[in-house]
Coordinates of C-alpha atoms and ligand atoms in Angstrom, one line a residue:
M1 CA 10.0 15.5 24.1
A2 CA 8.9 17.7 21.1
T3 CA 5.5 19.0 20.5
V4 CA 3.9 18.2 17.3
N5 CA 0.8 19.1 15.4
C6 CA -1.9 16.8 16.0
R7 CA -5.7 16.5 15.1
V8 CA -6.8 14.0 17.7
L9 CA -6.8 16.4 20.5
K10 CA -8.8 19.5 20.6
K11 CA -6.0 22.0 21.1
G12 CA -4.2 20.6 18.0
K13 CA -0.8 19.8 19.9
C14 CA 0.6 16.6 21.1
V15 CA 3.6 15.1 22.6
V16 CA 4.3 11.6 21.6
T17 CA 5.3 9.7 24.8
Q18 CA 5.6 6.2 23.4
K19 CA 6.0 5.2 19.9
Y20 CA 4.5 2.7 17.6
K21 CA 6.0 -0.9 18.0
G22 CA 3.9 -2.9 15.7
T23 CA 2.7 -6.1 17.6
T24 CA 4.1 -5.0 21.0
H25 CA 2.6 -1.4 21.0
G26 CA -0.1 -1.0 18.1
G27 CA -0.4 2.6 18.4
I28 CA 1.2 5.7 19.9
D29 CA 0.6 7.3 23.3
L30 CA -0.1 11.1 23.4
V31 CA -0.3 13.8 25.9
G32 CA -1.2 17.5 25.2
E33 CA 1.5 20.2 25.0
G34 CA 3.3 20.5 28.3
Y35 CA 2.0 17.0 29.2
T36 CA -1.5 18.5 29.8
L37 CA -4.8 16.8 29.2
D38 CA -7.4 17.7 26.4
D39 CA -10.6 16.7 24.8
V40 CA -10.2 13.8 22.3
V41 CA -11.6 14.6 18.8
A42 CA -12.3 12.5 15.7
H43 CA -9.5 12.4 13.4
S44 CA -11.6 12.4 10.3
A45 CA -15.2 11.9 9.3
G46 CA -16.7 8.5 9.9
E47 CA -19.0 6.4 11.9
V48 CA -18.5 5.1 15.4
V49 CA -18.4 1.2 15.2
S50 CA -17.3 0.3 18.7
V51 CA -17.5 2.0 22.2
V52 CA -16.5 0.6 25.6
S53 CA -17.5 3.2 28.4
N54 CA -18.0 1.3 31.6
I55 CA -14.5 0.9 32.8
N56 CA -13.5 2.8 36.0
Y57 CA -10.2 1.2 37.0
N58 CA -6.7 2.1 36.0
T59 CA -4.7 -0.8 37.0
Y60 CA -4.4 -4.0 35.0
K61 CA -5.4 -7.2 36.3
S62 CA -5.8 -10.6 34.6
G63 CA -9.0 -10.6 32.7
Q64 CA -9.5 -6.8 32.6
K65 CA -9.6 -4.8 29.5
I66 CA -6.2 -3.3 28.3
Y67 CA -7.8 -0.3 26.4
G68 CA -10.1 0.8 29.2
N69 CA -12.9 3.0 27.8
Y70 CA -12.4 3.3 24.0
I71 CA -13.9 4.5 20.9
K72 CA -13.4 2.9 17.4
I73 CA -14.3 5.0 14.4
K74 CA -14.7 3.5 10.8
H75 CA -13.6 6.3 8.1
D76 CA -14.9 6.9 4.8
N77 CA -12.1 5.2 2.9
G78 CA -12.4 2.1 4.9
M79 CA -9.7 2.7 7.5
Y80 CA -10.2 2.9 11.4
T81 CA -8.9 5.0 14.2
I82 CA -9.0 3.9 17.8
Y83 CA -8.8 6.1 20.9
A84 CA -8.2 4.3 24.1
H85 CA -7.9 4.9 28.0
L86 CA -10.8 7.5 27.8
K87 CA -11.8 9.0 31.1
Y88 CA -14.8 7.2 32.6
G89 CA -18.1 9.1 32.1
S90 CA -16.5 11.4 29.4
I91 CA -17.6 9.5 26.2
K92 CA -20.0 11.6 24.2
V93 CA -20.7 9.3 21.3
K94 CA -22.7 6.2 20.7
N95 CA -22.3 3.2 18.6
G96 CA -23.4 3.8 15.1
Q97 CA -23.2 7.6 15.3
K98 CA -21.8 9.6 12.6
V99 CA -18.9 12.1 13.4
S100 CA -17.2 14.8 11.7
K101 CA -13.5 15.6 11.7
G102 CA -12.8 17.4 15.0
T103 CA -16.0 16.3 16.8
V104 CA -15.3 16.0 20.5
I105 CA -15.8 12.4 21.3
A106 CA -14.5 12.1 24.9
Y107 CA -11.9 13.3 27.4
M108 CA -8.3 11.7 28.0
G109 CA -8.2 9.4 30.9
N110 CA -6.2 6.7 32.5
T111 CA -8.5 3.8 32.2
G112 CA -7.5 0.1 31.4
Y113 CA -3.8 -0.8 31.3
S114 CA -2.5 2.8 31.7
T115 CA 0.0 4.3 34.3
G116 CA -0.9 7.9 33.8
A117 CA -3.5 9.6 32.0
H118 CA -2.8 9.9 28.0
L119 CA -4.4 9.0 24.7
H120 CA -3.4 5.7 23.1
F121 CA -4.2 6.4 19.4
E122 CA -4.3 3.6 16.8
V123 CA -4.8 3.7 13.0
R124 CA -6.0 0.5 11.2
D125 CA -5.9 -0.1 7.5
V126 CA -9.0 -1.4 5.6
N127 CA -8.1 -5.0 6.8
N128 CA -8.1 -3.8 10.5
A129 CA -4.4 -4.3 10.6
S130 CA -2.5 -1.6 12.8
V131 CA -0.3 0.7 11.0
D132 CA 2.0 3.4 12.3
P133 CA -0.3 6.4 13.3
T134 CA 2.6 8.9 13.4
N135 CA 2.4 10.0 9.7
Y136 CA -1.3 10.6 10.2
L137 CA -1.2 12.7 13.4
S138 CA -1.6 16.0 11.1
S139 CA -2.6 14.5 7.8
D140 CA -5.4 12.8 6.1
L141 CA -5.9 9.1 6.4
S142 CA -5.1 7.4 3.2
N143 CA -4.9 4.0 1.8
A144 CA -1.9 5.1 -0.1
N145 CA 0.4 5.1 2.9
T146 CA -0.4 1.5 3.7
T147 CA 0.2 0.4 0.1
K148 CA 3.7 -0.8 -0.6
Y149 CA 5.4 -1.5 -3.9
T150 CA 8.6 -3.7 -4.4
V151 CA 11.1 -3.3 -7.2
G152 CA 10.9 -6.6 -9.3
K153 CA 7.4 -7.4 -8.3
T154 CA 4.4 -7.5 -10.8
Y155 CA 1.3 -5.5 -10.5
T156 CA -1.9 -5.2 -12.2
L157 CA -3.4 -1.7 -13.5
Q158 CA -6.9 -0.9 -12.1
V159 CA -7.7 1.5 -14.7
N160 CA -6.3 2.6 -18.2
L161 CA -3.1 4.7 -17.3
K162 CA -1.1 7.3 -19.2
V163 CA 2.4 6.4 -19.8
R164 CA 4.6 9.4 -19.0
E165 CA 8.4 10.4 -19.5
G166 CA 8.9 10.8 -15.8
A167 CA 7.2 10.6 -12.4
G168 CA 4.5 13.1 -12.2
T169 CA 1.6 14.6 -14.1
D170 CA 3.8 17.5 -15.1
K171 CA 5.8 15.1 -17.2
K172 CA 5.2 14.6 -20.9
Q173 CA 2.9 11.8 -22.0
K174 CA 4.7 9.2 -24.1
K175 CA 3.6 8.4 -27.6
Y176 CA 2.2 5.1 -28.8
S177 CA 5.3 4.7 -30.9
Q178 CA 7.6 5.1 -28.0
L179 CA 6.2 2.2 -26.0
T180 CA 8.1 -1.1 -26.0
A181 CA 6.6 -3.9 -28.2
D182 CA 5.0 -5.6 -25.2
G183 CA 3.6 -2.1 -24.0
K184 CA 2.0 -1.6 -27.7
E185 CA 0.2 -4.9 -27.3
H186 CA -1.5 -3.7 -24.2
A187 CA -2.0 -0.1 -25.0
V188 CA -5.3 1.9 -26.0
P189 CA -4.9 2.6 -29.6
G190 CA -4.2 6.4 -30.2
E191 CA -1.4 8.8 -30.6
N192 CA -0.6 9.1 -27.0
A193 CA 0.3 6.0 -24.8
A194 CA -2.2 4.6 -22.3
L195 CA -2.0 1.1 -21.0
K196 CA -5.3 -0.8 -20.6
S197 CA -6.8 -1.6 -17.3
G198 CA -5.7 -5.4 -16.4
T199 CA -2.2 -4.9 -17.9
R200 CA 0.3 -6.6 -15.7
V201 CA 3.5 -4.5 -15.1
T202 CA 6.8 -5.1 -13.3
A203 CA 8.0 -2.3 -11.1
L204 CA 11.6 -1.3 -12.2
Q205 CA 11.7 1.6 -9.6
V206 CA 9.2 3.1 -6.9
I207 CA 9.1 7.0 -6.8
N208 CA 7.5 9.1 -4.3
V209 CA 6.1 12.2 -5.5
G210 CA 4.6 14.0 -2.5
N211 CA 1.8 11.8 -1.4
D212 CA 1.7 9.9 -4.7
V213 CA 3.5 7.0 -5.8
W214 CA 4.7 6.4 -9.2
L215 CA 6.2 3.2 -10.8
R216 CA 9.0 3.2 -13.5
I217 CA 8.0 0.2 -15.8
P218 CA 9.7 -0.9 -19.0
S219 CA 7.6 1.4 -21.1
G220 CA 8.0 4.5 -18.9
Y221 CA 6.3 5.9 -15.8
V222 CA 2.9 5.4 -14.5
A223 CA 0.9 6.6 -11.5
A224 CA 0.5 3.9 -8.9
I225 CA -1.2 6.0 -6.3
Y226 CA -2.5 9.5 -7.2
Q227 CA -4.5 11.8 -4.9
G228 CA -5.3 8.8 -2.5
N229 CA -6.5 6.6 -5.4
I230 CA -4.9 3.4 -6.0
Y231 CA -4.5 2.7 -9.7
I232 CA -2.1 -0.1 -9.6
K233 CA -2.1 -3.0 -7.2
Ligands
ZN301 ZN1 -0.4 2.8 24.2

């Protein structure tokens, strides 16, 4: 299988040996380049919120822990990462400890329900629900990637938002006079158009611009997620 960049192993290269399958496999399985083992490092800065380090078996029996030795880290944006099947005796962090991005936290192992040494890596959103970690292997955690918008649904502006003629901050800002009648009612007075925080909008189209998400609404285009900040939800 293909080697990909990944920031949870010290050498920065991973092979994905098992994909994310939601409820039946809430993470991805990784080995190092060439099916090698490596140090496990923190994906991003955060605080260790859970550590199990006393598992020294690697066969699954009823009542035994599936994850084996594992570490769970809560990150600054409220999301979590989990690193499982860690080698017995290799864990270098304690519960409550702050870690930086790239801090060595343990060594890959074969503890718990595991049939060969690998890292089982999970990403959880702010509600502790698992999300596919694949997109985060070499990029920052972002609530943005776990927020979904649906055409036809109605959302609420969390801040005052400029209305533009297209999706992107390089697009021209609309004039107040160009808004729909309904938009004018909810706009901040002034020459350029900005809708007030709390305005309800219906998504007519959802547009991805890099890591950002824009919505087309009846009055124009507004940033729903910009640089990791959620402006509409
Ligand atoms: Zn797994």
